[in-house]
Short mmCIF file of C-alpha atoms in Angstrom, two decimals:
data_model
loop_
_atom_site.label_atom_id
_atom_site.label_comp_id
_atom_site.label_asym_id
_atom_site.label_seq_id
_atom_site.Cartn_x
_atom_site.Cartn_y
_atom_site.Cartn_z
CA MET A 621 -6.22 -54.16 -12.29
CA ASN A 622 -9.20 -51.83 -11.90
CA LYS A 623 -9.68 -49.47 -8.93
CA ALA A 624 -12.23 -51.63 -7.07
CA VAL A 625 -10.08 -54.73 -7.25
CA LEU A 626 -6.99 -52.84 -6.19
CA PHE A 627 -8.82 -51.40 -3.18
CA LEU A 628 -10.07 -54.82 -2.10
CA SER A 629 -6.59 -56.30 -2.34
CA VAL A 630 -5.13 -53.49 -0.20
CA LEU A 631 -7.98 -53.88 2.25
CA SER A 632 -7.32 -57.60 2.54
CA ALA A 633 -3.58 -57.08 3.04
CA CYS A 634 -4.07 -54.42 5.69
CA THR A 635 -6.52 -56.59 7.65
CA ALA A 636 -4.16 -59.49 7.57
CA LEU A 637 -1.25 -57.40 8.82
CA GLY A 638 -3.23 -55.60 11.48
CA ALA A 639 -2.56 -52.26 9.88
CA PRO A 640 -4.99 -49.35 9.56
CA VAL A 641 -7.26 -49.76 6.56
CA PRO A 642 -7.45 -47.05 3.87
CA THR A 643 -10.87 -46.05 2.57
CA GLU A 644 -11.58 -45.43 -1.13
CA GLY A 645 -11.37 -41.70 -0.34
CA GLY A 646 -7.86 -42.15 1.06
CA GLU A 647 -8.55 -41.71 4.78
CA LYS A 648 -7.31 -44.46 7.02
CA ARG A 649 -9.80 -46.55 8.89
CA ASP A 650 -9.14 -49.01 11.77
CA THR A 651 -9.32 -52.78 11.21
CA ILE A 652 -12.59 -53.24 13.14
CA PRO A 653 -15.55 -51.50 11.41
CA ILE A 654 -18.02 -49.38 13.31
CA GLU A 655 -21.74 -50.04 13.05
CA LYS A 656 -23.34 -46.62 13.47
CA VAL A 657 -26.34 -46.29 15.64
CA PRO A 658 -29.27 -44.03 14.52
CA ASP A 659 -29.30 -40.34 15.26
CA VAL A 660 -30.88 -39.18 18.48
CA GLU A 661 -33.07 -36.11 19.07
CA PRO A 662 -30.83 -33.17 20.06
CA PRO A 663 -31.71 -31.51 23.37
CA SER A 664 -33.42 -28.15 23.34
CA ARG A 665 -31.54 -24.98 24.13
CA GLU A 666 -33.63 -24.64 27.26
CA THR A 667 -32.67 -28.11 28.47
CA LEU A 668 -28.97 -27.36 27.98
CA ASP A 669 -29.22 -23.92 29.62
CA GLN A 670 -31.00 -25.39 32.64
CA SER A 671 -28.29 -28.02 33.04
CA ILE A 672 -25.52 -25.46 32.70
CA ARG A 673 -27.21 -23.09 35.18
CA ARG A 674 -27.61 -25.87 37.79
CA ALA A 675 -23.96 -26.87 37.40
CA ALA A 676 -22.77 -23.27 37.77
CA ASP A 677 -24.93 -22.72 40.83
CA PHE A 678 -23.51 -25.84 42.40
CA LEU A 679 -19.95 -24.62 41.83
CA LEU A 680 -20.60 -21.14 43.05
CA ALA A 681 -22.18 -22.45 46.26
CA SER A 682 -19.32 -24.90 46.98
CA GLN A 683 -16.25 -22.85 46.19
CA ASN A 684 -13.69 -22.71 49.01
CA LYS A 685 -12.72 -19.37 50.53
CA ASP A 686 -9.30 -19.48 48.83
CA GLY A 687 -10.93 -19.83 45.41
CA SER A 688 -10.32 -23.54 45.04
CA TRP A 689 -12.75 -26.52 44.88
CA GLY A 690 -12.49 -29.80 46.74
CA ASP A 691 -10.79 -30.98 49.91
CA HIS A 692 -9.26 -34.10 51.48
CA THR A 693 -12.26 -35.29 53.51
CA ARG A 694 -14.95 -38.00 53.17
CA THR A 695 -12.37 -40.74 53.45
CA LYS A 696 -13.49 -44.32 53.26
CA GLY A 697 -11.86 -47.72 53.81
CA LEU A 698 -10.62 -47.99 50.24
CA ASN A 699 -8.90 -45.06 48.65
CA VAL A 700 -6.46 -44.40 45.87
CA ILE A 701 -2.94 -43.55 46.96
CA CYS A 702 -2.68 -39.88 47.75
CA PRO A 703 0.28 -39.04 50.03
CA TYR A 704 -0.09 -35.95 52.16
CA PRO A 705 0.45 -33.06 51.52
CA GLU A 706 1.41 -33.12 47.86
CA GLY A 707 -1.25 -35.57 46.76
CA PRO A 708 -4.18 -33.51 48.12
CA ARG A 709 -2.67 -30.29 46.75
CA SER A 710 -2.33 -31.81 43.31
CA PHE A 711 -5.87 -33.17 43.37
CA ARG A 712 -7.28 -29.88 44.53
CA THR A 713 -5.37 -27.94 41.93
CA ALA A 714 -6.51 -30.28 39.18
CA CYS A 715 -10.11 -30.09 40.36
CA THR A 716 -10.02 -26.29 40.49
CA SER A 717 -8.50 -26.17 37.06
CA LEU A 718 -11.27 -28.30 35.59
CA CYS A 719 -13.93 -26.11 37.24
CA VAL A 720 -12.29 -23.09 35.68
CA ILE A 721 -12.25 -24.81 32.30
CA GLY A 722 -15.94 -25.72 32.63
CA LEU A 723 -17.08 -22.28 33.69
CA LEU A 724 -15.05 -20.52 31.04
CA ALA A 725 -16.61 -22.76 28.34
CA SER A 726 -20.12 -21.97 29.59
CA PRO A 727 -22.33 -19.19 28.20
CA LEU A 728 -22.53 -17.86 31.80
CA LYS A 729 -18.84 -16.95 32.05
CA ASP A 730 -19.49 -13.20 31.88
CA GLU A 731 -22.17 -13.04 34.55
CA PRO A 732 -20.77 -11.10 37.56
CA ALA A 733 -21.05 -13.98 40.09
CA VAL A 734 -19.60 -16.52 37.72
CA LYS A 735 -16.81 -14.19 36.59
CA GLY A 736 -15.94 -13.45 40.24
CA ALA A 737 -15.73 -17.23 40.98
CA ILE A 738 -13.49 -17.69 37.96
CA ASP A 739 -11.20 -14.83 38.93
CA ARG A 740 -10.82 -16.17 42.52
CA ALA A 741 -10.03 -19.60 41.17
CA VAL A 742 -7.50 -18.33 38.69
CA GLN A 743 -5.71 -16.45 41.46
CA TYR A 744 -5.62 -19.62 43.48
CA LEU A 745 -3.97 -21.42 40.53
CA LEU A 746 -1.44 -18.65 39.97
CA ALA A 747 -0.42 -18.94 43.63
CA THR A 748 -0.48 -22.70 43.92
CA LEU A 749 0.71 -24.14 40.61
CA PRO A 750 4.31 -23.00 41.04
CA LEU A 751 4.41 -24.82 44.41
CA LEU A 752 3.38 -28.27 43.18
CA LYS A 753 6.03 -30.89 43.52
CA ARG A 754 6.51 -34.66 43.66
CA GLY A 755 5.09 -36.07 46.86
CA ASP A 756 7.00 -39.33 47.46
CA THR A 757 8.80 -42.20 45.78
CA ARG A 758 5.54 -43.94 44.73
CA THR A 759 3.62 -41.19 43.03
CA VAL A 760 3.89 -38.38 40.52
CA LEU A 761 0.35 -37.06 41.05
CA GLY A 762 1.45 -33.48 40.38
CA VAL A 763 1.25 -34.27 36.64
CA TRP A 764 -2.52 -34.00 36.83
CA GLY A 765 -2.36 -30.61 38.54
CA HIS A 766 0.28 -29.22 36.14
CA ALA A 767 -1.47 -30.47 33.06
CA TYR A 768 -5.02 -29.26 33.83
CA GLY A 769 -3.64 -26.12 35.44
CA LEU A 770 -1.83 -25.33 32.21
CA SER A 771 -5.01 -25.82 30.15
CA ALA A 772 -6.98 -23.64 32.60
CA LEU A 773 -4.48 -20.82 32.33
CA CYS A 774 -4.62 -21.04 28.58
CA ARG A 775 -8.40 -20.71 28.56
CA ALA A 776 -8.25 -17.77 31.06
CA ALA A 777 -5.93 -16.01 28.61
CA GLU A 778 -8.37 -16.14 25.70
CA ASN A 779 -9.23 -12.71 24.33
CA LEU A 780 -6.76 -10.92 26.67
CA PRO A 781 -4.35 -8.40 25.03
CA GLU A 782 -0.82 -9.82 24.93
CA ASN A 783 0.56 -6.65 26.51
CA SER A 784 -1.85 -6.77 29.49
CA PRO A 785 -0.40 -7.51 32.96
CA GLN A 786 -2.89 -10.28 33.43
CA TYR A 787 -1.79 -12.08 30.23
CA THR A 788 1.83 -11.67 31.21
CA GLU A 789 1.23 -13.23 34.63
CA LEU A 790 -0.74 -16.13 33.12
CA LYS A 791 1.98 -16.78 30.58
CA LYS A 792 4.72 -16.68 33.24
CA VAL A 793 3.02 -19.35 35.35
CA ALA A 794 2.04 -21.38 32.27
CA ALA A 795 5.73 -21.49 31.30
CA LEU A 796 6.56 -22.92 34.73
CA GLN A 797 4.03 -25.68 34.15
CA VAL A 798 5.56 -26.62 30.77
CA GLU A 799 8.96 -26.73 32.42
CA ALA A 800 7.64 -28.85 35.31
CA LEU A 801 5.93 -31.28 32.89
CA ASN A 802 9.17 -31.59 30.92
CA TRP A 803 10.92 -32.68 34.07
CA MET A 804 8.12 -35.07 35.07
CA ALA A 805 8.20 -36.96 31.80
CA ASP A 806 9.00 -40.62 32.29
CA VAL A 807 12.25 -41.89 30.84
CA LYS A 808 10.23 -44.43 28.85
CA GLY A 809 8.42 -41.68 26.99
CA GLY A 810 5.17 -40.06 28.12
CA TRP A 811 3.71 -39.50 31.59
CA GLY A 812 2.40 -41.68 34.41
CA TYR A 813 1.36 -40.96 37.98
CA TYR A 814 2.79 -44.04 39.81
CA THR A 815 6.41 -45.16 40.06
CA PHE A 816 6.26 -47.86 42.75
CA LYS A 817 9.33 -49.90 41.95
CA THR A 818 12.04 -47.37 41.14
CA PHE A 819 12.86 -43.91 42.42
CA SER A 820 14.99 -41.60 40.39
CA ARG A 821 15.25 -37.90 39.75
CA ARG A 822 13.20 -38.29 36.62
CA PRO A 823 10.21 -40.58 36.95
CA MET A 824 10.83 -44.14 35.92
CA GLY A 825 7.52 -45.82 36.36
CA GLU A 826 4.59 -46.66 34.16
CA PRO A 827 3.55 -44.08 31.50
CA THR A 828 -0.09 -44.39 30.67
CA SER A 829 -1.71 -43.71 27.29
CA PHE A 830 -4.32 -41.40 28.81
CA LEU A 831 -2.10 -39.22 30.95
CA THR A 832 0.39 -38.96 28.03
CA ALA A 833 -2.46 -37.75 25.80
CA THR A 834 -3.63 -35.33 28.53
CA VAL A 835 -0.23 -33.67 28.77
CA LEU A 836 0.35 -33.52 25.03
CA ILE A 837 -3.05 -31.78 24.55
CA ALA A 838 -2.16 -29.33 27.31
CA PHE A 839 1.10 -28.56 25.54
CA LYS A 840 -0.81 -27.75 22.41
CA ASP A 841 -3.11 -25.47 24.41
CA ALA A 842 -0.01 -23.62 25.66
CA GLU A 843 1.42 -23.31 22.21
CA ARG A 844 -1.76 -21.76 20.85
CA ALA A 845 -2.43 -19.45 23.83
CA PHE A 846 1.10 -18.32 24.65
CA GLY A 847 3.43 -19.55 21.94
CA LEU A 848 5.15 -21.77 24.57
CA GLN A 849 7.06 -24.80 23.29
CA ALA A 850 7.75 -27.94 25.29
CA ASP A 851 11.10 -29.74 24.95
CA PRO A 852 11.05 -31.19 21.45
CA GLN A 853 12.76 -34.41 22.54
CA ILE A 854 10.31 -34.96 25.42
CA VAL A 855 7.40 -34.45 22.96
CA LYS A 856 8.98 -36.71 20.39
CA ARG A 857 9.40 -39.61 22.88
CA ALA A 858 5.87 -39.02 24.24
CA VAL A 859 4.22 -39.12 20.80
CA ALA A 860 6.19 -42.28 19.86
CA SER A 861 5.12 -43.85 23.14
CA LEU A 862 1.42 -42.98 22.54
CA GLU A 863 1.59 -44.29 18.98
CA LYS A 864 2.94 -47.60 20.19
CA GLN A 865 0.05 -47.83 22.63
CA ARG A 866 -2.60 -47.46 19.89
CA THR A 867 -3.69 -50.75 18.41
CA PRO A 868 -4.55 -51.27 14.71
CA ALA A 869 -8.19 -51.81 15.90
CA GLY A 870 -8.33 -48.23 17.21
CA SER A 871 -8.11 -48.82 20.95
CA TYR A 872 -5.43 -47.65 23.36
CA VAL A 873 -3.83 -50.05 25.78
CA TYR A 874 -3.87 -48.79 29.41
CA SER A 875 -0.09 -48.25 29.76
CA ILE A 876 3.35 -49.21 28.38
CA SER A 877 3.42 -52.63 30.02
CA HIS A 878 -0.01 -53.44 28.55
CA MET A 879 1.45 -53.33 25.04
CA PHE A 880 2.30 -57.01 25.66
CA TYR A 881 -1.27 -57.91 26.57
CA PRO A 882 -3.49 -56.11 23.94
CA GLY A 883 -6.16 -58.75 24.23
CA ARG A 884 -6.91 -58.11 27.88
CA PRO A 885 -10.44 -56.65 28.41
CA ILE A 886 -9.14 -53.27 29.53
CA ASN A 887 -7.17 -52.88 26.30
CA ARG A 888 -10.00 -53.79 23.89
CA HIS A 889 -12.52 -51.27 22.61
CA THR A 890 -14.88 -51.83 25.54
CA GLY A 891 -12.07 -51.04 28.02
CA SER A 892 -10.56 -48.21 25.98
CA LEU A 893 -13.72 -46.23 25.22
CA ALA A 894 -12.81 -43.40 27.62
CA ARG A 895 -9.15 -43.24 26.48
CA THR A 896 -9.62 -43.28 22.78
CA PRO A 897 -10.86 -39.68 22.27
CA ALA A 898 -7.93 -38.21 24.24
CA GLY A 899 -5.42 -40.42 22.46
CA ASP A 900 -6.75 -39.64 18.98
CA LEU A 901 -7.04 -35.93 19.70
CA ALA A 902 -3.41 -35.80 20.85
CA LEU A 903 -2.06 -37.72 17.89
CA ILE A 904 -4.03 -35.91 15.26
CA GLN A 905 -2.46 -32.64 16.52
CA TYR A 906 1.10 -34.03 16.52
CA ASP A 907 1.13 -36.61 13.76
CA PRO A 908 -1.96 -36.23 11.56
CA ALA A 909 -0.53 -38.84 9.15
CA PHE A 910 -0.76 -41.44 11.92
CA VAL A 911 -4.46 -40.86 12.90
CA SER A 912 -7.01 -39.65 10.40
CA ARG A 913 -10.11 -37.63 11.22
CA ARG A 914 -12.12 -40.66 10.10
CA GLN A 915 -10.47 -42.75 12.76
CA LEU A 916 -11.02 -40.06 15.39
CA GLU A 917 -14.72 -39.89 14.41
CA ASP A 918 -14.93 -43.69 14.57
CA GLY A 919 -13.69 -43.50 18.14
CA LEU A 920 -16.69 -41.29 18.98
CA GLU A 921 -19.02 -43.63 17.14
CA ARG A 922 -17.81 -46.51 19.38
CA ILE A 923 -18.89 -44.54 22.46
CA TRP A 924 -22.34 -43.85 21.01
CA SER A 925 -22.77 -47.39 19.79
CA ARG A 926 -22.17 -48.63 23.34
CA SER A 927 -24.41 -46.03 25.06
CA GLY A 928 -24.53 -46.68 28.73
CA TRP A 929 -21.57 -49.03 28.79
CA LEU A 930 -19.19 -46.67 30.61
CA SER A 931 -21.94 -45.66 33.02
CA LEU A 932 -21.94 -49.19 34.35
CA ALA A 933 -18.79 -48.34 36.24
CA VAL A 934 -20.13 -45.08 37.63
CA LYS A 935 -20.05 -44.81 41.45
CA LYS A 936 -18.51 -48.25 41.96
CA PRO A 937 -16.01 -47.75 44.85
CA ILE A 938 -13.33 -50.21 43.73
CA PRO A 939 -11.17 -49.15 40.71
CA HIS A 940 -11.60 -51.29 37.63
CA GLU A 941 -14.32 -53.43 39.13
CA SER A 942 -16.72 -52.92 36.25
CA PHE A 943 -16.97 -54.88 32.96
CA ALA A 944 -13.80 -54.78 30.79
CA GLN A 945 -11.99 -53.45 33.86
CA ASN A 946 -13.45 -50.02 33.53
CA ALA A 947 -13.22 -47.71 36.55
CA GLY A 948 -15.79 -45.10 37.58
CA TYR A 949 -13.28 -42.30 37.12
CA PHE A 950 -13.02 -43.14 33.43
CA PHE A 951 -16.47 -41.75 32.70
CA TYR A 952 -16.24 -37.95 32.64
CA TYR A 953 -12.63 -38.05 31.49
CA GLY A 954 -13.85 -39.81 28.36
CA TYR A 955 -16.73 -37.48 27.66
CA TYR A 956 -14.63 -34.38 28.24
CA TYR A 957 -12.21 -35.40 25.56
CA ALA A 958 -15.04 -36.56 23.34
CA ALA A 959 -16.38 -32.96 23.63
CA ARG A 960 -12.98 -31.63 22.70
CA CYS A 961 -12.92 -33.92 19.63
CA LEU A 962 -16.00 -32.10 18.32
CA ASP A 963 -13.61 -29.44 17.02
CA GLN A 964 -12.23 -32.07 14.60
CA VAL A 965 -15.59 -33.28 13.29
CA PRO A 966 -16.94 -32.11 9.90
CA ARG A 967 -19.62 -29.48 10.28
CA GLU A 968 -22.28 -31.56 8.59
CA ARG A 969 -21.87 -34.33 11.18
CA LEU A 970 -21.36 -32.09 14.21
CA PRO A 971 -25.07 -32.10 15.30
CA ARG A 972 -25.14 -35.93 15.30
CA HIS A 973 -22.12 -36.24 17.62
CA ALA A 974 -23.23 -33.36 19.87
CA ALA A 975 -26.71 -34.86 20.31
CA HIS A 976 -25.31 -38.25 21.15
CA LEU A 977 -22.91 -36.73 23.72
CA ALA A 978 -25.74 -34.84 25.38
CA ASP A 979 -28.00 -37.91 25.35
CA ASP A 980 -25.36 -39.82 27.40
CA ILE A 981 -24.30 -37.11 29.83
CA LEU A 982 -27.39 -35.00 30.66
CA PRO A 983 -29.23 -37.83 32.47
CA MET A 984 -26.19 -38.32 34.71
CA GLN A 985 -26.51 -34.92 36.41
CA GLU A 986 -27.26 -35.05 40.13
CA LYS A 987 -30.13 -33.28 41.94
CA ASP A 988 -27.68 -30.76 43.38
CA GLY A 989 -26.47 -29.87 39.84
CA SER A 990 -23.16 -31.73 40.05
CA TRP A 991 -21.87 -34.73 38.13
CA TRP A 992 -19.66 -37.36 39.71
CA ASP A 993 -18.43 -40.83 38.81
CA TYR A 994 -16.18 -42.18 41.60
CA PRO A 995 -16.04 -41.39 45.31
CA LEU A 996 -12.59 -39.75 45.60
CA TYR A 997 -12.23 -38.02 48.99
CA ASN A 998 -14.15 -34.79 48.35
CA TYR A 999 -12.80 -34.10 44.87
CA HIS A 1000 -15.16 -36.18 42.80
CA LYS A 1001 -18.08 -33.78 42.47
CA PHE A 1002 -15.74 -30.98 41.37
CA TYR A 1003 -13.67 -32.67 38.73
CA GLY A 1004 -16.81 -34.45 37.50
CA THR A 1005 -18.71 -31.21 37.26
CA GLY A 1006 -15.86 -29.40 35.58
CA TYR A 1007 -15.48 -32.13 32.91
CA ALA A 1008 -19.25 -32.40 32.29
CA LEU A 1009 -19.93 -28.64 32.33
CA PHE A 1010 -17.37 -28.20 29.60
CA ALA A 1011 -18.92 -31.05 27.58
CA VAL A 1012 -22.46 -29.73 27.90
CA SER A 1013 -21.34 -26.22 27.09
CA ARG A 1014 -19.52 -27.48 24.01
CA VAL A 1015 -22.71 -29.28 22.89
CA ARG A 1016 -24.68 -26.11 23.32
CA ASN A 1017 -22.14 -24.17 21.29
CA ALA A 1018 -22.32 -26.79 18.52
CA LEU A 1019 -26.10 -26.89 18.38
CA TYR A 1020 -27.02 -23.26 19.23
CA PRO A 1021 -23.93 -21.16 18.55
CA THR A 1022 -25.52 -17.75 18.27
CA THR A 1023 -28.27 -17.98 20.88
CA PRO A 1024 -27.72 -16.16 24.17
CA PRO A 1025 -28.15 -18.06 27.43
CA ALA A 1026 -31.57 -18.13 29.07
CA SER A 1027 -31.88 -15.88 32.07
#
């Protein structure tokens, strides 16, 4: 049997069994092929710098006196569950962490005003993160604060000498976040933020694919920045849970219980677009034999091929009311992790992906310089801006890596 016939027979068998499909070069592909859309014109450096400047100006003008961003105001008739006081504290901490991540990724991070805002925010995180705890029997919202807080501390530690007092303090609080996330892992494997039916010392609720990916990526951040290691058994169960939630087609079901309903709209590609980059990025770091870089890149291509699809949910006030059960708050989450996936893309194709990301996200910036996707008390403009500022800054670094920012 010659090579071409052998490859076609393997391709046919994989497709029939619903298994990932190998390419002739050996890299796995998902069972549903991706039709690539044409390249788009990359934005100019000036366009990116103007966007970044407007976002930074918005954050500097809206920072709270204690260094945080966001507050529990602007309530409306329909809100996500957020029990006081731990829910608001978790949301504010997560928002502040994302703003820190965005500002630290920007080319403006060393400007005195921006650096001062970052320093105040980091001090807020160092004081607040150790105090986060579970709010009530229904929710585990602190996972968001611990996970993004951990990633923010890791970015704040970049380029610091390991024997400096600041590095030592950052590492100490980061270790507490790793320990907290170990304890908040669901007994089913992974992390969720609602429990609803059952209350136990360890959460026993509904681990979701996206929050599990979020925490696993934060653990890797902590390992690289501080050499911190999460509980190996917790990680092992979380990775196994995430792998079970990835379909052979390359999408991620919403949560553990959705594994039994992979054909529902929210679990198909159109409903998984915002989850796929985070899931693939997590798995490629923990089990690279399970997800190939080709599959990760295909996940990005799916977003570009459906340009504007996720934006159909933006600013809709009811969760999951858009097509394929997408919610507004999926949008910037998806593009943030798409931007983080750029580190895994081959250099020769990096400009293509960076240009497509910018083409989708730059037009979404508001007149005041912010980005937001879902009306969430008064947190939405801050987590949205943090996510998007990181993404746009990552695009700039990919397209114009050696060019200083415009004044």
